[in-house]
Amino acid sequence: MDSRIAGAQRLFEHLAEHRWMYQPLLGYPRDRRFVIRARESLSGGIPERIDTAEPDPGQVRMPIPLIPVFATELFPSVIAWWLDRSLPCSPRQTAEWFIRFLFYGYVGALGRDHRLPDDTPT
């Protein structure tokens, strides 16, 4: 997890250093063509990194092509939020929040144990 956070941190540091260029492209309102190209570029390597573990019995696995859509739609929104607010937190903190949300979801990003509706810890 630390290597993923470190990689995202380097990207957020780059975005901060060149925010004058990225703000018009990724801020609100966004340059739609740039976002589409960025999404295509980002989604290219995601399927190869997806864990091939089988879903739990009784659960249906999300279709593999849908997984990059979630990740690549989330990323430009996080960047836009961060840039539009004049970098309210460090690149490291933003990277950590993004990676934790991406891998552990909403509840994990809040720093809580993920629990199923019947309160069974996962």
XYZ file of N, CA and C in Angstrom:
366
model
N 0.833 -1.189 0.000
C 0.000 0.000 0.000
C 0.879 1.255 0.000
N 1.985 1.215 0.765
C 2.858 2.389 0.848
C 3.435 2.776 -0.508
N 3.776 1.789 -1.347
C 4.329 2.120 -2.660
C 3.273 2.770 -3.549
N 2.023 2.349 -3.414
C 0.948 2.978 -4.191
C 0.719 4.417 -3.729
N 0.749 4.620 -2.424
C 0.588 5.976 -1.889
C 1.748 6.853 -2.343
N 2.973 6.315 -2.299
C 4.146 7.089 -2.724
C 4.044 7.463 -4.201
N 3.575 6.541 -5.029
C 3.395 6.844 -6.449
C 2.355 7.925 -6.670
N 1.249 7.832 -5.962
C 0.204 8.858 -6.070
C 0.704 10.189 -5.527
N 1.522 10.146 -4.478
C 2.083 11.378 -3.920
C 2.937 12.089 -4.968
N 3.774 11.344 -5.689
C 4.601 11.959 -6.738
C 3.721 12.623 -7.793
N 2.620 11.977 -8.132
C 1.711 12.562 -9.114
C 1.075 13.841 -8.575
N 0.617 13.830 -7.323
C 0.025 15.040 -6.749
C 1.070 16.153 -6.594
N 2.317 15.808 -6.315
C 3.379 16.822 -6.267
C 3.566 17.452 -7.640
N 3.532 16.634 -8.679
C 3.635 17.140 -10.049
C 2.450 18.059 -10.366
N 1.251 17.629 -9.993
C 0.065 18.458 -10.228
C 0.168 19.793 -9.497
N 0.682 19.764 -8.273
C 0.838 21.002 -7.498
C 1.862 21.922 -8.153
N 2.968 21.348 -8.595
C 4.031 22.149 -9.215
C 3.559 22.792 -10.516
N 2.693 22.117 -11.247
C 2.227 22.612 -12.549
C 0.730 22.928 -12.534
N 0.233 23.362 -11.390
C -1.215 23.594 -11.269
C -1.724 24.656 -12.227
N -0.883 25.603 -12.618
C -1.282 26.632 -13.583
C -1.724 25.990 -14.901
N -1.148 24.828 -15.235
C -1.510 24.143 -16.469
C -2.708 23.206 -16.259
N -2.732 22.503 -15.130
C -3.780 21.512 -14.896
C -5.103 22.122 -14.453
N -5.058 23.265 -13.801
C -6.298 23.889 -13.315
C -7.320 24.094 -14.436
N -6.937 24.694 -15.572
C -7.943 24.878 -16.632
C -8.418 23.561 -17.257
N -7.576 22.531 -17.204
C -7.924 21.257 -17.827
C -8.784 20.371 -16.934
N -8.497 20.380 -15.635
C -9.161 19.457 -14.721
C -10.074 20.134 -13.712
N -9.936 21.448 -13.549
C -10.819 22.154 -12.625
C -12.217 22.238 -13.210
N -13.107 22.866 -12.475
C -14.489 23.004 -12.949
C -14.635 24.330 -13.665
N -15.282 24.435 -14.813
C -15.715 23.318 -15.651
C -14.509 22.670 -16.330
N -14.556 21.396 -16.541
C -13.419 20.650 -17.076
C -13.363 20.704 -18.589
N -12.142 20.533 -19.097
C -11.933 20.347 -20.526
C -12.270 18.881 -20.814
N -13.403 18.646 -21.384
C -13.916 17.278 -21.562
C -12.968 16.401 -22.388
N -12.392 16.951 -23.446
C -11.491 16.140 -24.277
C -10.270 15.694 -23.492
N -9.716 16.591 -22.675
C -8.548 16.228 -21.871
C -8.905 15.126 -20.879
N -10.045 15.251 -20.230
C -10.464 14.256 -19.240
C -10.683 12.900 -19.912
N -11.272 12.882 -21.087
C -11.482 11.620 -21.804
C -10.147 10.971 -22.137
N -9.193 11.754 -22.623
C -7.869 11.198 -22.949
C -7.151 10.725 -21.696
N -7.252 11.480 -20.609
C -6.621 11.065 -19.352
C -7.251 9.769 -18.857
N -8.564 9.660 -18.931
C -9.258 8.447 -18.498
C -8.786 7.247 -19.314
N -8.690 7.411 -20.630
C -8.231 6.309 -21.477
C -6.808 5.899 -21.123
N -5.968 6.877 -20.865
C -4.582 6.588 -20.498
C -4.492 5.877 -19.154
N -5.230 6.369 -18.173
C -5.197 5.782 -16.828
C -5.785 4.377 -16.789
N -6.826 4.140 -17.557
C -7.518 2.853 -17.463
C -6.770 1.727 -18.156
N -5.778 2.049 -18.948
C -5.056 1.031 -19.703
C -4.447 -0.075 -18.871
N -3.812 0.241 -17.758
C -3.124 -0.771 -16.967
C -3.915 -1.340 -15.814
N -5.112 -0.861 -15.606
C -5.870 -1.301 -14.430
C -6.274 -2.773 -14.492
N -6.810 -3.273 -15.608
C -7.234 -4.684 -15.591
C -6.117 -5.663 -15.225
N -4.883 -5.368 -15.610
C -3.775 -6.261 -15.286
C -3.469 -6.269 -13.794
N -3.861 -5.232 -13.079
C -3.563 -5.127 -11.650
C -4.688 -5.631 -10.757
N -5.797 -5.968 -11.340
C -6.949 -6.388 -10.542
C -6.696 -7.775 -9.970
N -6.968 -7.909 -8.704
C -6.830 -9.195 -8.034
C -7.768 -10.197 -8.690
N -7.256 -11.372 -8.964
C -8.068 -12.382 -9.640
C -8.814 -13.282 -8.664
N -8.837 -12.914 -7.399
C -9.552 -13.720 -6.406
C -11.028 -13.805 -6.767
N -11.590 -14.917 -6.459
C -13.011 -15.129 -6.723
C -13.845 -14.408 -5.662
N -15.044 -13.956 -6.034
C -15.910 -13.305 -5.039
C -16.384 -14.314 -3.997
N -16.828 -13.790 -2.876
C -17.398 -14.641 -1.832
C -18.634 -15.353 -2.373
N -18.932 -16.540 -1.831
C -20.145 -17.247 -2.274
C -21.382 -16.354 -2.125
N -22.214 -16.392 -3.121
C -23.445 -15.608 -3.079
C -23.288 -14.176 -3.567
N -22.056 -13.761 -3.868
C -21.840 -12.403 -4.373
C -21.490 -12.462 -5.854
N -21.931 -11.471 -6.573
C -21.621 -11.375 -7.988
C -20.464 -10.401 -8.141
N -19.441 -10.826 -8.849
C -18.276 -9.975 -9.055
C -18.612 -8.852 -10.032
N -18.106 -7.665 -9.727
C -18.269 -6.534 -10.632
C -17.579 -6.886 -11.958
N -18.174 -6.563 -13.095
C -17.512 -6.847 -14.371
C -16.157 -6.131 -14.448
N -15.144 -6.859 -14.876
C -13.785 -6.313 -14.946
C -13.743 -4.992 -15.727
N -14.432 -4.846 -16.869
C -14.363 -3.568 -17.592
C -14.951 -2.381 -16.826
N -15.786 -2.643 -15.829
C -16.390 -1.553 -15.061
C -15.438 -1.003 -13.997
N -14.518 -1.810 -13.525
C -13.613 -1.392 -12.455
C -12.778 -0.171 -12.849
N -12.144 -0.145 -14.038
C -11.395 1.070 -14.408
C -12.268 2.315 -14.509
N -13.539 2.141 -14.849
C -14.451 3.288 -14.932
C -14.567 3.950 -13.563
N -14.745 3.151 -12.517
C -14.826 3.706 -11.163
C -13.559 4.481 -10.823
N -12.411 3.859 -11.033
C -11.139 4.478 -10.656
C -10.858 5.735 -11.463
N -11.075 5.680 -12.770
C -10.707 6.820 -13.609
C -11.726 7.947 -13.573
N -12.932 7.696 -13.133
C -13.887 8.785 -12.937
C -13.630 9.489 -11.609
N -13.204 8.742 -10.632
C -12.916 9.301 -9.313
C -11.700 10.228 -9.354
N -10.661 9.822 -10.051
C -9.396 10.550 -10.017
C -9.507 11.999 -10.505
N -10.075 12.276 -11.689
C -10.193 13.684 -12.105
C -11.028 14.527 -11.143
N -12.017 13.923 -10.516
C -12.838 14.661 -9.553
C -12.041 15.041 -8.318
N -11.201 14.136 -7.846
C -10.342 14.435 -6.693
C -9.362 15.546 -7.051
N -8.758 15.453 -8.224
C -7.813 16.489 -8.660
C -8.516 17.836 -8.761
N -9.697 17.862 -9.387
C -10.439 19.119 -9.529
C -10.764 19.715 -8.167
N -11.227 18.892 -7.242
C -11.541 19.371 -5.890
C -10.303 19.987 -5.258
N -9.195 19.302 -5.363
C -7.943 19.732 -4.740
C -7.434 21.036 -5.360
N -7.423 21.106 -6.695
C -6.946 22.312 -7.379
C -7.882 23.495 -7.151
N -9.180 23.265 -7.231
C -10.152 24.352 -7.073
C -10.134 24.971 -5.683
N -9.610 24.251 -4.725
C -9.534 24.760 -3.349
C -8.122 25.205 -2.980
N -7.300 25.426 -3.992
C -5.918 25.916 -3.797
C -5.093 24.987 -2.912
N -5.166 23.689 -3.190
C -4.347 22.674 -2.520
C -4.516 22.722 -1.003
N -5.706 22.425 -0.497
C -5.975 22.565 0.936
C -5.249 21.555 1.827
N -4.648 20.547 1.236
C -3.874 19.574 2.004
C -2.673 19.154 1.160
N -1.718 18.537 1.793
C -0.463 18.193 1.118
C -0.681 17.131 0.039
N 0.259 17.062 -0.926
C 0.182 15.985 -1.906
C 0.173 14.606 -1.245
N 0.967 14.434 -0.194
C 1.021 13.144 0.505
C -0.345 12.787 1.105
N -0.966 13.739 1.788
C -2.255 13.466 2.425
C -3.326 13.170 1.386
N -3.347 13.945 0.316
C -4.334 13.732 -0.739
C -4.137 12.366 -1.386
N -2.879 12.016 -1.648
C -2.573 10.708 -2.232
C -3.027 9.582 -1.314
N -2.751 9.721 -0.028
C -3.141 8.673 0.918
C -4.659 8.517 0.970
N -5.377 9.626 1.041
C -6.836 9.549 1.060
C -7.370 8.889 -0.208
N -6.813 9.297 -1.362
C -7.281 8.746 -2.635
C -7.048 7.240 -2.700
N -5.834 6.805 -2.391
C -5.499 5.378 -2.465
C -6.331 4.579 -1.467
N -6.469 5.083 -0.261
C -7.264 4.354 0.734
C -8.731 4.244 0.294
N -9.265 5.316 -0.271
C -10.642 5.254 -0.761
C -10.750 4.260 -1.911
N -9.793 4.295 -2.826
C -9.815 3.416 -3.986
C -9.756 1.948 -3.575
N -8.932 1.630 -2.581
C -8.749 0.235 -2.190
C -9.703 -0.232 -1.097
N -10.108 0.665 -0.208
C -10.931 0.252 0.929
C -12.327 0.852 0.933
N -12.621 1.739 0.006
C -13.947 2.328 -0.070
C -14.190 3.411 0.969
N -15.413 3.864 0.994
C -15.821 4.984 1.842
C -15.542 4.719 3.315
N -15.958 3.568 3.810
C -15.798 3.263 5.234
C -14.318 3.159 5.588
N -13.527 2.524 4.728
C -12.093 2.415 4.973
C -11.395 3.761 4.958
N -11.830 4.669 4.079
C -11.225 5.999 4.024
C -11.498 6.788 5.296
N -12.582 6.457 5.978
C -12.894 7.109 7.251
C -12.097 6.508 8.406
N -11.320 5.456 8.113
C -10.509 4.824 9.144
C -11.288 3.870 10.026
N -12.399 3.367 9.541
C -13.226 2.438 10.319
C -13.149 1.049 9.698
N -13.401 0.042 10.508
C -13.484 -1.317 9.978
C -14.681 -1.405 9.056
N -14.490 -2.109 7.978
C -15.613 -2.347 7.076
C -16.498 -3.421 7.688
N -17.757 -3.157 7.753
C -18.685 -4.142 8.309
C -19.826 -4.370 7.325
N -20.232 -5.600 7.276
C -21.378 -5.955 6.454
C -22.646 -5.497 7.166
N -23.772 -5.471 6.471
C -25.012 -5.028 7.126
C -25.340 -5.772 8.414
N -24.897 -7.021 8.549
C -25.175 -7.751 9.789
C -24.089 -7.523 10.843
N -23.221 -6.518 10.633
C -22.138 -6.131 11.543
C -21.029 -7.174 11.656
N -20.908 -8.033 10.668
C -19.812 -8.988 10.643
C -18.580 -8.289 10.082
N -17.463 -8.202 10.837
C -16.262 -7.567 10.280
C -15.768 -8.337 9.070
N -15.245 -7.615 8.095
C -14.679 -8.279 6.921
C -13.179 -8.316 7.023
